[in-house]
Coordinates of N, CA and C in Angstrom, one line a residue:
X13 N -133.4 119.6 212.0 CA -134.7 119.7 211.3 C -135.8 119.5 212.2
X14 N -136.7 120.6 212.1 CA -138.2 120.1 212.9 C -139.0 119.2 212.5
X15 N -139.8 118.6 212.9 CA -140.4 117.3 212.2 C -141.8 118.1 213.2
X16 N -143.3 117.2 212.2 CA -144.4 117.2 212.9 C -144.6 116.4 213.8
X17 N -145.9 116.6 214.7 CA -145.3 115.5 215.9 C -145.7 114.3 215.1
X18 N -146.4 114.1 214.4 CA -147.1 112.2 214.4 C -145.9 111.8 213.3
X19 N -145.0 112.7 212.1 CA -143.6 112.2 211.5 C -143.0 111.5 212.6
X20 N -142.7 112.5 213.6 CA -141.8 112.6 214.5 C -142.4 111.4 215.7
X21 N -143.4 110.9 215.7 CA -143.8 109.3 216.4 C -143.4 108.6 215.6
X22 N -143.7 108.8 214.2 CA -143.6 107.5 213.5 C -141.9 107.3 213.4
X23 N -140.9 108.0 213.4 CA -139.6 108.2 213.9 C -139.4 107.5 214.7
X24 N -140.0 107.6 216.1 CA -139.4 106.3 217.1 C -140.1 105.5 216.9
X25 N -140.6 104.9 216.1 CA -141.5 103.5 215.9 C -140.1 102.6 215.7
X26 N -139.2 102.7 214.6 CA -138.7 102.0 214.3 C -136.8 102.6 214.6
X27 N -136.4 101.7 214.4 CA -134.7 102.0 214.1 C -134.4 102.7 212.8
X28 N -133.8 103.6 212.4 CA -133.7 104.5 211.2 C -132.1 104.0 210.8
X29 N -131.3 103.3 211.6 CA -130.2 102.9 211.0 C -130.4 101.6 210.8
X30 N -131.1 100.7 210.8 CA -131.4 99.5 210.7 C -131.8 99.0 209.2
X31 N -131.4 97.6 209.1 CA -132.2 97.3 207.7 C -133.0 96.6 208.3
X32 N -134.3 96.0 207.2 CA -135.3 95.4 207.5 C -135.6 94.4 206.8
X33 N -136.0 93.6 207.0 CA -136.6 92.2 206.0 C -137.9 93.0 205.0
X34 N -138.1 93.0 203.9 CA -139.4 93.2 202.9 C -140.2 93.8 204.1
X35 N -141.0 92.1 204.6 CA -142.4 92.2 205.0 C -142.2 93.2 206.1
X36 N -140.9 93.4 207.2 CA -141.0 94.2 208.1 C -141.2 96.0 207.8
X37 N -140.4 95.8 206.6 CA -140.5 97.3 206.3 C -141.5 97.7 205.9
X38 N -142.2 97.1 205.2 CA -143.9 97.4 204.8 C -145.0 97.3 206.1
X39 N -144.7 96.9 207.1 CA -145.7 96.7 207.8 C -145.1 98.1 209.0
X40 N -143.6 98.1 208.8 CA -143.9 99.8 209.5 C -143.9 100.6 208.8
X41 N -144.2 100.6 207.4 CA -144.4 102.2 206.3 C -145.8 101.9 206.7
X42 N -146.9 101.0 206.9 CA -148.4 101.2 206.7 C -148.5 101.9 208.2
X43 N -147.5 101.0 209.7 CA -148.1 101.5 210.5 C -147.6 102.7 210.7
X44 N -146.6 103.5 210.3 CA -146.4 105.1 210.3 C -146.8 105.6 209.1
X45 N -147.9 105.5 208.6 CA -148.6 106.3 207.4 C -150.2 106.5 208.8
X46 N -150.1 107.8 209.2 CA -150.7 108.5 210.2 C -151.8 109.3 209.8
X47 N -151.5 109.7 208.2 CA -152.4 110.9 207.7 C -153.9 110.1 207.9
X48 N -154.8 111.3 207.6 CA -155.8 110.9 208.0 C -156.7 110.1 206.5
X49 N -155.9 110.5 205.2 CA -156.5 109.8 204.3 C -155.4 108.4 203.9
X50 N -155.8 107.4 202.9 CA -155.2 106.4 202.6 C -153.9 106.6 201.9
X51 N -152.5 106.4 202.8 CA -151.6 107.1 202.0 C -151.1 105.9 200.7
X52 N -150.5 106.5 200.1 CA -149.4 105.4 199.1 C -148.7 105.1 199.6
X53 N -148.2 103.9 199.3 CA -147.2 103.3 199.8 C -145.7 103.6 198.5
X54 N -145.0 103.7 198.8 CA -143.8 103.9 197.6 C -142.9 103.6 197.6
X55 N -141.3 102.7 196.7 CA -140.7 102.0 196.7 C -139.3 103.5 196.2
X56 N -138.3 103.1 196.6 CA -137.2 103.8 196.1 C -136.1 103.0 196.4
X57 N -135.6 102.8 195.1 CA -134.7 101.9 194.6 C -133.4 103.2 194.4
X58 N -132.1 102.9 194.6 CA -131.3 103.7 194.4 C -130.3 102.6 193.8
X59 N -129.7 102.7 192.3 CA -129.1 102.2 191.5 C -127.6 102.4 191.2
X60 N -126.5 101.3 191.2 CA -125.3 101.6 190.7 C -124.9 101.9 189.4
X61 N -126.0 102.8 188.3 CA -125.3 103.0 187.2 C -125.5 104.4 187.1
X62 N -125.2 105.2 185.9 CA -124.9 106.2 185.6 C -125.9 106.9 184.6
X63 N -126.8 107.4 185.1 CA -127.8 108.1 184.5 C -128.2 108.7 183.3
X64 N -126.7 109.3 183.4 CA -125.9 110.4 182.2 C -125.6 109.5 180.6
X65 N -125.5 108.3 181.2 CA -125.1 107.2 180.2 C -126.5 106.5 179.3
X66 N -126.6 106.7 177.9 CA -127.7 106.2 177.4 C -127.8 105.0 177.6
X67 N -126.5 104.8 177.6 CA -126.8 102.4 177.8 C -127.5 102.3 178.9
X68 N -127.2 103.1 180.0 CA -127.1 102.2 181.2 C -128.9 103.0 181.9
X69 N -129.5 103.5 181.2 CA -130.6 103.6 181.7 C -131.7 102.6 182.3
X70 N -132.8 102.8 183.2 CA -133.5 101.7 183.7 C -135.1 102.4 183.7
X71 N -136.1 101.6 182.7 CA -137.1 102.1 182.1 C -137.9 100.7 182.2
X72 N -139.0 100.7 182.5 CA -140.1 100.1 182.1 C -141.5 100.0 182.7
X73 N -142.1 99.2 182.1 CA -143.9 99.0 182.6 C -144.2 98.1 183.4
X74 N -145.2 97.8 184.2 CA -145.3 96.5 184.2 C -146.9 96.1 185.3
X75 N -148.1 95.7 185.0 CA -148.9 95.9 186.0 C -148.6 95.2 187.1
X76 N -149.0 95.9 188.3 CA -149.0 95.4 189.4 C -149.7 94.4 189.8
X77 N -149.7 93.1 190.8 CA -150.5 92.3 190.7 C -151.8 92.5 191.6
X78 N -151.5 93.8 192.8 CA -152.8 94.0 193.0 C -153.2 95.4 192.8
X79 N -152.9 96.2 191.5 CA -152.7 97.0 191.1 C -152.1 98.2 191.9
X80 N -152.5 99.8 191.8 CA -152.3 100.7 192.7 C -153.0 101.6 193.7
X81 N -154.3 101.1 193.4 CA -155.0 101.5 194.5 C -155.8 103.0 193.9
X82 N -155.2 103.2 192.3 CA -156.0 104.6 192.1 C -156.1 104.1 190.6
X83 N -157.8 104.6 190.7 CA -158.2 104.3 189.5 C -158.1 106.1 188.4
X84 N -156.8 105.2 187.6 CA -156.1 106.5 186.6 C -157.5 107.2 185.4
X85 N -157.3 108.3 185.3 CA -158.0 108.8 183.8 C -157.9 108.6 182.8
X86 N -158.0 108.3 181.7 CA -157.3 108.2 180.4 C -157.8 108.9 179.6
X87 N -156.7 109.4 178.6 CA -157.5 109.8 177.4 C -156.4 109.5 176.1
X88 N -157.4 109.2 175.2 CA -157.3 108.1 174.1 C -157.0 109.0 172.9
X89 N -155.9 109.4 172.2 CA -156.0 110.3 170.9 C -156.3 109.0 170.1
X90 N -157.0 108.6 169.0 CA -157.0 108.3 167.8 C -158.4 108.3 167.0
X91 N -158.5 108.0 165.8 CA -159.7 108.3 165.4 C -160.0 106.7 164.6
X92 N -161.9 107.2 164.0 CA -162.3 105.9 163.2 C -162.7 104.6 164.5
X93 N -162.3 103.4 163.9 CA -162.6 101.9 164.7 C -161.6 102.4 165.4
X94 N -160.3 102.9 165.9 CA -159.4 102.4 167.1 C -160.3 103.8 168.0
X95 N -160.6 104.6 167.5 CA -161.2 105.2 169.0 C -162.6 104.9 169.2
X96 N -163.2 104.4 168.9 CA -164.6 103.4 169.1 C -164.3 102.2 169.8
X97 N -163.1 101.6 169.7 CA -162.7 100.6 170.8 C -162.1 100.9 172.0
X98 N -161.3 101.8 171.6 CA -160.8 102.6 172.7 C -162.0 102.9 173.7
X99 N -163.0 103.8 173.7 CA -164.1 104.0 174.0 C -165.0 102.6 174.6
X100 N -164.9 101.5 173.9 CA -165.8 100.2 174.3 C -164.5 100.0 175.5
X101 N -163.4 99.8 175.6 CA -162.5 99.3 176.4 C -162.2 100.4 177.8
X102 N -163.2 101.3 177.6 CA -163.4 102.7 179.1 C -162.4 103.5 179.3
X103 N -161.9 103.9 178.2 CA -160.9 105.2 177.9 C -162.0 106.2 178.5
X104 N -161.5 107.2 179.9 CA -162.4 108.2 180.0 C -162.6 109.5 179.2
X105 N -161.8 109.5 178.0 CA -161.7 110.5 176.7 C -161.0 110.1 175.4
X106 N -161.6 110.4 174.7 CA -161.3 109.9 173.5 C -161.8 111.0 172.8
X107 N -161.0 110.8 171.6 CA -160.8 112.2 170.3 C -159.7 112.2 169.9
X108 N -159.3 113.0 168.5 CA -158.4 113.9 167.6 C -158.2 114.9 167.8
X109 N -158.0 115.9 167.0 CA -157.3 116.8 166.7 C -158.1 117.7 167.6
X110 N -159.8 117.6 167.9 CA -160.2 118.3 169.0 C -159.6 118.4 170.6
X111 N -159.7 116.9 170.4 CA -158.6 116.7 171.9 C -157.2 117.6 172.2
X112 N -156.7 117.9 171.2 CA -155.8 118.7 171.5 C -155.3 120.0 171.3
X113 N -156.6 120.2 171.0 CA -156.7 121.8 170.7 C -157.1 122.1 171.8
X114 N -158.0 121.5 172.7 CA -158.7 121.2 174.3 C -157.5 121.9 174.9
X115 N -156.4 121.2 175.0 CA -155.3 120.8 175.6 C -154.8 122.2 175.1
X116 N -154.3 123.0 174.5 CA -153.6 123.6 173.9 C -154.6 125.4 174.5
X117 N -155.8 125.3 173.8 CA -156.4 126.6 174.6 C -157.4 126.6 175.7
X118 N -157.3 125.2 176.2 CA -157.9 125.2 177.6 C -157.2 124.7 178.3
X119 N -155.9 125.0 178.3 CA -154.8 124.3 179.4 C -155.8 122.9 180.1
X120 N -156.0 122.2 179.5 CA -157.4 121.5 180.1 C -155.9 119.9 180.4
X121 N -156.3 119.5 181.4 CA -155.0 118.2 181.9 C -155.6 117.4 183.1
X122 N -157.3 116.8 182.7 CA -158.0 116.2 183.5 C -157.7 114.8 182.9
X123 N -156.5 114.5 183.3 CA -156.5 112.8 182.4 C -154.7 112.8 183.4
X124 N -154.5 111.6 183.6 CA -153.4 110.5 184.2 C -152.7 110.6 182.9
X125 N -153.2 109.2 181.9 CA -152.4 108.9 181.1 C -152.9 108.9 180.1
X126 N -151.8 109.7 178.2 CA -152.0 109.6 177.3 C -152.0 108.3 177.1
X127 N -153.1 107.8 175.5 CA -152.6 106.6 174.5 C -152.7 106.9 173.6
X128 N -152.2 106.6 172.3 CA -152.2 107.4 171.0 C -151.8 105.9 169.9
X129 N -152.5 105.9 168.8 CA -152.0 105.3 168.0 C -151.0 105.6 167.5
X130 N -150.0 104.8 166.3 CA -148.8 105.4 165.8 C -149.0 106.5 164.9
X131 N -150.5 106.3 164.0 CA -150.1 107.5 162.9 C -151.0 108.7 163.7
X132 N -151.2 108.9 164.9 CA -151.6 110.1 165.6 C -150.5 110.8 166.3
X133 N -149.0 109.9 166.4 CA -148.3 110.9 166.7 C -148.0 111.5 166.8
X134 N -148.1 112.4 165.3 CA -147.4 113.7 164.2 C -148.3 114.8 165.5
X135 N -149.8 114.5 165.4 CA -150.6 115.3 166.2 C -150.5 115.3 167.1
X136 N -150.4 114.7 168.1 CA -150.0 114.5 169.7 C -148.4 115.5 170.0
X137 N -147.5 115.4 168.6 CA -146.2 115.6 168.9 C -146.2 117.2 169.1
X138 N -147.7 117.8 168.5 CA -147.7 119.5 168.3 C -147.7 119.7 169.7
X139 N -148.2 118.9 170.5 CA -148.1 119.1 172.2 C -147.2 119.1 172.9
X140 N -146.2 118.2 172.7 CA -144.7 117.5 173.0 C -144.1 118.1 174.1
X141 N -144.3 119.6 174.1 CA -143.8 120.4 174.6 C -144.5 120.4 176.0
X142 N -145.5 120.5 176.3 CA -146.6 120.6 177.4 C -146.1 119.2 177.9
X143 N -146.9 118.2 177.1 CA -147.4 117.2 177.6 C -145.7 116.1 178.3
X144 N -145.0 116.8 177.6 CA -143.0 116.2 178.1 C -142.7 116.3 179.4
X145 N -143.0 117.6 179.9 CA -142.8 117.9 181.3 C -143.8 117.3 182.5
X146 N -145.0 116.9 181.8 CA -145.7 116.5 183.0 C -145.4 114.9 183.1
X147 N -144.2 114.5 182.1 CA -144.5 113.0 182.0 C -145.8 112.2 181.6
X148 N -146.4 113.2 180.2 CA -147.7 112.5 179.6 C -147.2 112.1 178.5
X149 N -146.2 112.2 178.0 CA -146.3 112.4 176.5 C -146.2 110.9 176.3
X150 N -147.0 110.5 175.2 CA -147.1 108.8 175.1 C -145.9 108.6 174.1
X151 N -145.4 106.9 174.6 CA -144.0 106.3 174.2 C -144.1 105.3 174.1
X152 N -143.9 104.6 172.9 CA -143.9 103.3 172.7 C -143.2 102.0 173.9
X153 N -142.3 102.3 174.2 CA -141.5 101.9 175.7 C -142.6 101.7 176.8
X154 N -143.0 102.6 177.0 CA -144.1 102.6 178.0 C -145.5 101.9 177.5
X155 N -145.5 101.7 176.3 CA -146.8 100.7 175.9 C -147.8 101.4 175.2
X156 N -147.8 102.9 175.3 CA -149.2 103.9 175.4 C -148.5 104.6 173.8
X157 N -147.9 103.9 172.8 CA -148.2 104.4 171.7 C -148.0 103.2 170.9
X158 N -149.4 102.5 170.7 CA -150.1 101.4 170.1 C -151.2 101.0 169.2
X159 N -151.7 100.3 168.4 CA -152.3 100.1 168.1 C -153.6 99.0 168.7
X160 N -152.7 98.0 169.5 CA -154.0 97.8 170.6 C -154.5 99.0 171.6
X161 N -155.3 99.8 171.6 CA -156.1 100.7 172.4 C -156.6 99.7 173.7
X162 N -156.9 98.6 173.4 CA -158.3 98.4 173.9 C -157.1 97.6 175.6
X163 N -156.2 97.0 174.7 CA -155.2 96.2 175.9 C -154.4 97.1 176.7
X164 N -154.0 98.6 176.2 CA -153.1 99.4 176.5 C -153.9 100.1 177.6
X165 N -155.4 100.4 177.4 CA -156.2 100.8 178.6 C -156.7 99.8 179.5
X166 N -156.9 98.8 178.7 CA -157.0 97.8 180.1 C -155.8 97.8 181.4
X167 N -154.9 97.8 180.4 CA -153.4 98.0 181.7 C -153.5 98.9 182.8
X168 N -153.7 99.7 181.9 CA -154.0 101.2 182.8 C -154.7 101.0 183.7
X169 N -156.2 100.5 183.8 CA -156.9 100.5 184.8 C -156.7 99.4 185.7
X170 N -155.7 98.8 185.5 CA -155.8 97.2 185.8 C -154.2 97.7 186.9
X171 N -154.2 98.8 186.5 CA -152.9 99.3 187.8 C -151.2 98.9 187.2
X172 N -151.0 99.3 185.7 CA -149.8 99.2 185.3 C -149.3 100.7 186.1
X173 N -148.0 100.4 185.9 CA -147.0 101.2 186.2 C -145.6 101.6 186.0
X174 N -145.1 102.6 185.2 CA -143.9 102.8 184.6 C -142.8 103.4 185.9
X175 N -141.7 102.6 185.8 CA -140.7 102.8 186.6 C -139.0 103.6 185.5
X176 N -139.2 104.4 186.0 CA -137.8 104.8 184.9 C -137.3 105.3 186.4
X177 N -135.5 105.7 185.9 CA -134.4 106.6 186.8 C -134.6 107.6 186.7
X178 N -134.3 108.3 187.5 CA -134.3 109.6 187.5 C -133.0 110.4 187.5
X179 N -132.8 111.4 187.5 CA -131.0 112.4 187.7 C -129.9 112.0 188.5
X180 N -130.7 111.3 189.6 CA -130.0 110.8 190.7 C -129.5 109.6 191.2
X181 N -130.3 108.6 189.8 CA -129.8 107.2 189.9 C -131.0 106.9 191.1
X182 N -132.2 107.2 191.0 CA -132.9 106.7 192.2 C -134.3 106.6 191.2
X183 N -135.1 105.2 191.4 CA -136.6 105.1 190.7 C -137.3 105.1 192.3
X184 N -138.3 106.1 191.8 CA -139.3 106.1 192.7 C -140.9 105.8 192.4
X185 N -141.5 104.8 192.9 CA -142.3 103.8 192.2 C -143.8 103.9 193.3
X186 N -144.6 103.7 193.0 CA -146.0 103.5 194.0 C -146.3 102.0 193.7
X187 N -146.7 101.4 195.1 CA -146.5 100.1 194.9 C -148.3 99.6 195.7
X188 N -148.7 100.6 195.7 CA -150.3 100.3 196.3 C -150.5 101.6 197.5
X189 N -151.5 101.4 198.5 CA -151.9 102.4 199.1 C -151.9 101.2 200.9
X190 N -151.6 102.1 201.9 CA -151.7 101.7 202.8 C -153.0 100.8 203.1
X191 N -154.2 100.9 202.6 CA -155.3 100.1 203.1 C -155.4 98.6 202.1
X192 N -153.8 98.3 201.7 CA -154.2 97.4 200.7 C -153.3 96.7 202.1
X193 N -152.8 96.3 203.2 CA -152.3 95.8 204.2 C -150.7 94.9 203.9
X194 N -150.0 94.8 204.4 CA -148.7 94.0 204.2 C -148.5 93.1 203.0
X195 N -149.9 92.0 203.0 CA -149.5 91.1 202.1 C -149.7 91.0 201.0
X196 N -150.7 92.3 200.3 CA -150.4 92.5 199.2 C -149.9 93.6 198.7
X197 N -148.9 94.6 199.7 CA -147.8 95.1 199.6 C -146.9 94.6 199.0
X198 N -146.5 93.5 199.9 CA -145.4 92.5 199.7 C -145.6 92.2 197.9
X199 N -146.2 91.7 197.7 CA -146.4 90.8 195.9 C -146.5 91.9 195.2
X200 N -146.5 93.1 195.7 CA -146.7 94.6 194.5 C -144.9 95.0 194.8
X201 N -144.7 94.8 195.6 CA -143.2 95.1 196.2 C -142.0 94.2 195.2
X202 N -142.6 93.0 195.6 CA -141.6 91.6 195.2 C -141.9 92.1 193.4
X203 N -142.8 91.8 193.1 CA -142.7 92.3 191.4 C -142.0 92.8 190.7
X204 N -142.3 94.8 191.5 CA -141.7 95.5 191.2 C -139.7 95.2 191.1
X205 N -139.5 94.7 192.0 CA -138.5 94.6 192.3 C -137.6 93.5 191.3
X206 N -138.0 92.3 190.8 CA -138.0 91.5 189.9 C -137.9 92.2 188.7
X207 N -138.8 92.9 188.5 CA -138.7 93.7 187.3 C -137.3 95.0 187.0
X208 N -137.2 95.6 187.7 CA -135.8 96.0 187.6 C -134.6 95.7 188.1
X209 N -135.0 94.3 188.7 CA -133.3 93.5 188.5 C -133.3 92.9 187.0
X210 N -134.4 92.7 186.5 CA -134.4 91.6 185.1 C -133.9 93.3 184.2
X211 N -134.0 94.2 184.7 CA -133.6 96.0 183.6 C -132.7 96.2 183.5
X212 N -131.6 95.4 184.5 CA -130.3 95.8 185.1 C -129.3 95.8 182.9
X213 N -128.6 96.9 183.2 CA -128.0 97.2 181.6 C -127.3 95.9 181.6
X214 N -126.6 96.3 180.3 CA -125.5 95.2 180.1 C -124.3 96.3 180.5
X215 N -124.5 97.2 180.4 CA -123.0 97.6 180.3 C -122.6 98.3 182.2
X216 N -123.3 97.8 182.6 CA -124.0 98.4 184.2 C -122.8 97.6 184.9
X217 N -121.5 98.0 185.4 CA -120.4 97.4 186.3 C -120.5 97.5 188.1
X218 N -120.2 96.5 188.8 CA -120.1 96.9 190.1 C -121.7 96.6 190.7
X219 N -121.8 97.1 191.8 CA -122.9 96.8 192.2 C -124.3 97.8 191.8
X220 N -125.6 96.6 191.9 CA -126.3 97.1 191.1 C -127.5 98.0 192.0
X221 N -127.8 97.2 192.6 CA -128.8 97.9 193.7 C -128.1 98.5 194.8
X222 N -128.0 100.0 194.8 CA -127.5 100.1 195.9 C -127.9 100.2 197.5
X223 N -129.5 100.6 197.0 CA -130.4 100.8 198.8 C -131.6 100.8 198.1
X224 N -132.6 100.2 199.0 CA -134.2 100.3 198.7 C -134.8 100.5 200.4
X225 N -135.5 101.5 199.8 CA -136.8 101.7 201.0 C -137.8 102.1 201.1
X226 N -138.8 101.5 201.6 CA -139.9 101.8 201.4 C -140.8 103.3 202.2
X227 N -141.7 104.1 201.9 CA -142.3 105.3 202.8 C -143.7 105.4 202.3
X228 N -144.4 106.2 202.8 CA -145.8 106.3 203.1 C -145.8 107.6 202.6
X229 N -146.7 108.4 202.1 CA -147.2 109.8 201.2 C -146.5 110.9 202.5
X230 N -146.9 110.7 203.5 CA -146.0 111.6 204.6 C -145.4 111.0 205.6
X231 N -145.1 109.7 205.7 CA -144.5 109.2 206.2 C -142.8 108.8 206.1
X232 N -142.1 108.5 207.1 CA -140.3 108.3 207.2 C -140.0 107.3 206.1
X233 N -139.2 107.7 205.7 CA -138.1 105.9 204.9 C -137.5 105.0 205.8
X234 N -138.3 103.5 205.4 CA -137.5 102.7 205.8 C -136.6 101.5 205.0
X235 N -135.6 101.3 205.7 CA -134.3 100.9 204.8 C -134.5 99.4 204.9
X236 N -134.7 98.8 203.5 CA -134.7 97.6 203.5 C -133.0 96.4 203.3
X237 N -133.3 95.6 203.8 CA -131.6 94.5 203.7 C -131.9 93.7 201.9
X238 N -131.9 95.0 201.4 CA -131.5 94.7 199.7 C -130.3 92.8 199.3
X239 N -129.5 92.6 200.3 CA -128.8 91.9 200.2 C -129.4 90.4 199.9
X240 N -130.3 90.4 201.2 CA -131.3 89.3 200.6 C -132.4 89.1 199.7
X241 N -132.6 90.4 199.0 CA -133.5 89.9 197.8 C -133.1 89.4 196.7

C-alpha cells in the first residue's frame, strides 16, 4: 500500500509492532497527527464478545472530563415549559412538529445531536427512518430521550459521548483533539476506558478486551499494552 509522505513519517516515528504504555501512545498519536488543522484524537477498543448477541452488547454515555474539543449543535424537539428550558439551557434549536417537517422537506441536518421528550417521540418516530442511519435518532440509553432537557443539553455541550460496538466487535470513540496535549488525553482516555470495562456483559466469556489503540483524524494506530490497564 502507498502511504502519503508525512502518514508515511509518522510510520517511522514509532514501532508498529510494539505495545505502548497509555501516556506513550498518546503522546505519539498527537506527535504524528501532521495535518495542518487540529486533529481528533480517537480510541478503538476491540472486544471479546459477539455482536450478533443481544446480551452481550456494549453501549453507553458518559461526559468526558475534559470534554471533546467540539462544540456539538443541538436541537431540542418538545413543546410548552420543556422547550422554553430547553432553549434557557442553549439548545441551538428548538421546536415541534415544525422541526420536523424542516427535516423531512428540507433535508435540513444542521444539528449533532437530537433530544426529545418522551411524549414527542410518536413525532420524532415519523423520522426514524432518516434520522436511524445517521445515528440521530434520540434513545433513552443514550440520555437524549428525557424529560430533563435542560441536564441532557448541558451534557452535550459539556462534551458527553456515546460509545456503542459496532459489526466488528470494535468501539470507536473520540477522546479530545490533538491541541488538548497528553495529559488531558490521558484522563479523557483513562475514563473512557473505565467505562467500558464497568459495560463488560454478564454473559461476555473469555477475554474481554482484546486490543486498544489510539490514532489521530489522519494519522497511524498505535497499539496500546491493554494488559496493564
Amino acid at each position: 500500500m502507498k502511504y502519503g509522505k508525512k502518514y508515511a513519517d509518522s510510520l517511522k516515528a514509532y514501532d508498529r509492532s510494539k505495545l505502548y504504555d497509555a501516556n506513550e501512545a498518546l503522546a505519539l498519536a498527537v506527535d504524528t497527527a501532521k495535518a495542518k488543522f487540529d486533529e481528533t484524537i480517537e480510541l478503538h477498543v476491540r472486544l471479546g464478545v459477539d455482536p450478533r448477541q443481544a446480551d452481550q452488547q456494549v453501549r453507553g454515555v458518559l461526559v468526558l472530563p475534559n470534554g471533546t474539543g467540539k462544540t456539538k449543535k443541538v436541537l431540542v424537539i418538545a413543546k410548552g415549559e420543556r422547550a422554553d428550558i430547553a432553549q434557557q439551557a442553549g439548545a441551538d434549536f428548538v421546536g415541534a412538529e415544525e422541526m420536523i417537517q424542516k427535516i423531512q422537506t428540507e433535508n435540513w441536518f444542521d444539528f449533532d445531536v437530537v433530544i426529545t421528550t418522551p411524549d414527542m417521540m410518536g413525532v420524532v418516530g415519523r423520522i426514524g427512518k432518516v434520522l436511524g442511519p445517521k445515528g440521530l435518532m434520540p434513545n433513552p440509553k443514550s440520555g437524549t430521550v428525557t424529560m430533563d432537557v435542560a441536564k441532557a443539553v448541558a451534557e452535550v455541550k459539556a462534551g458527553k459521548v456515546e460509545y456503542r460496538l459496532d459489526k466488528t466487535a470494535i468501539i470507536h470513540c473520540p477522546i479530545g483533539k490533538k491541541s488538548f496535549g497528553k495529559e488531558k488525553l490521558l484522563e479523557n482516555f483513562t475514563a473512557l476506558m473505565d467505562a467500558i470495562v464497568k459495560a463488560k456483559p454478564a454473559s461476555a466469556k473469555g477475554q474481554y478486551i482484546k486490543s486498544v489503540a489510539v490514532s489521530s483524524t489522519m494519522g497511524p494506530g498505535v497499539k496500546i499494552n491493554y494488559a496493564k490497564l
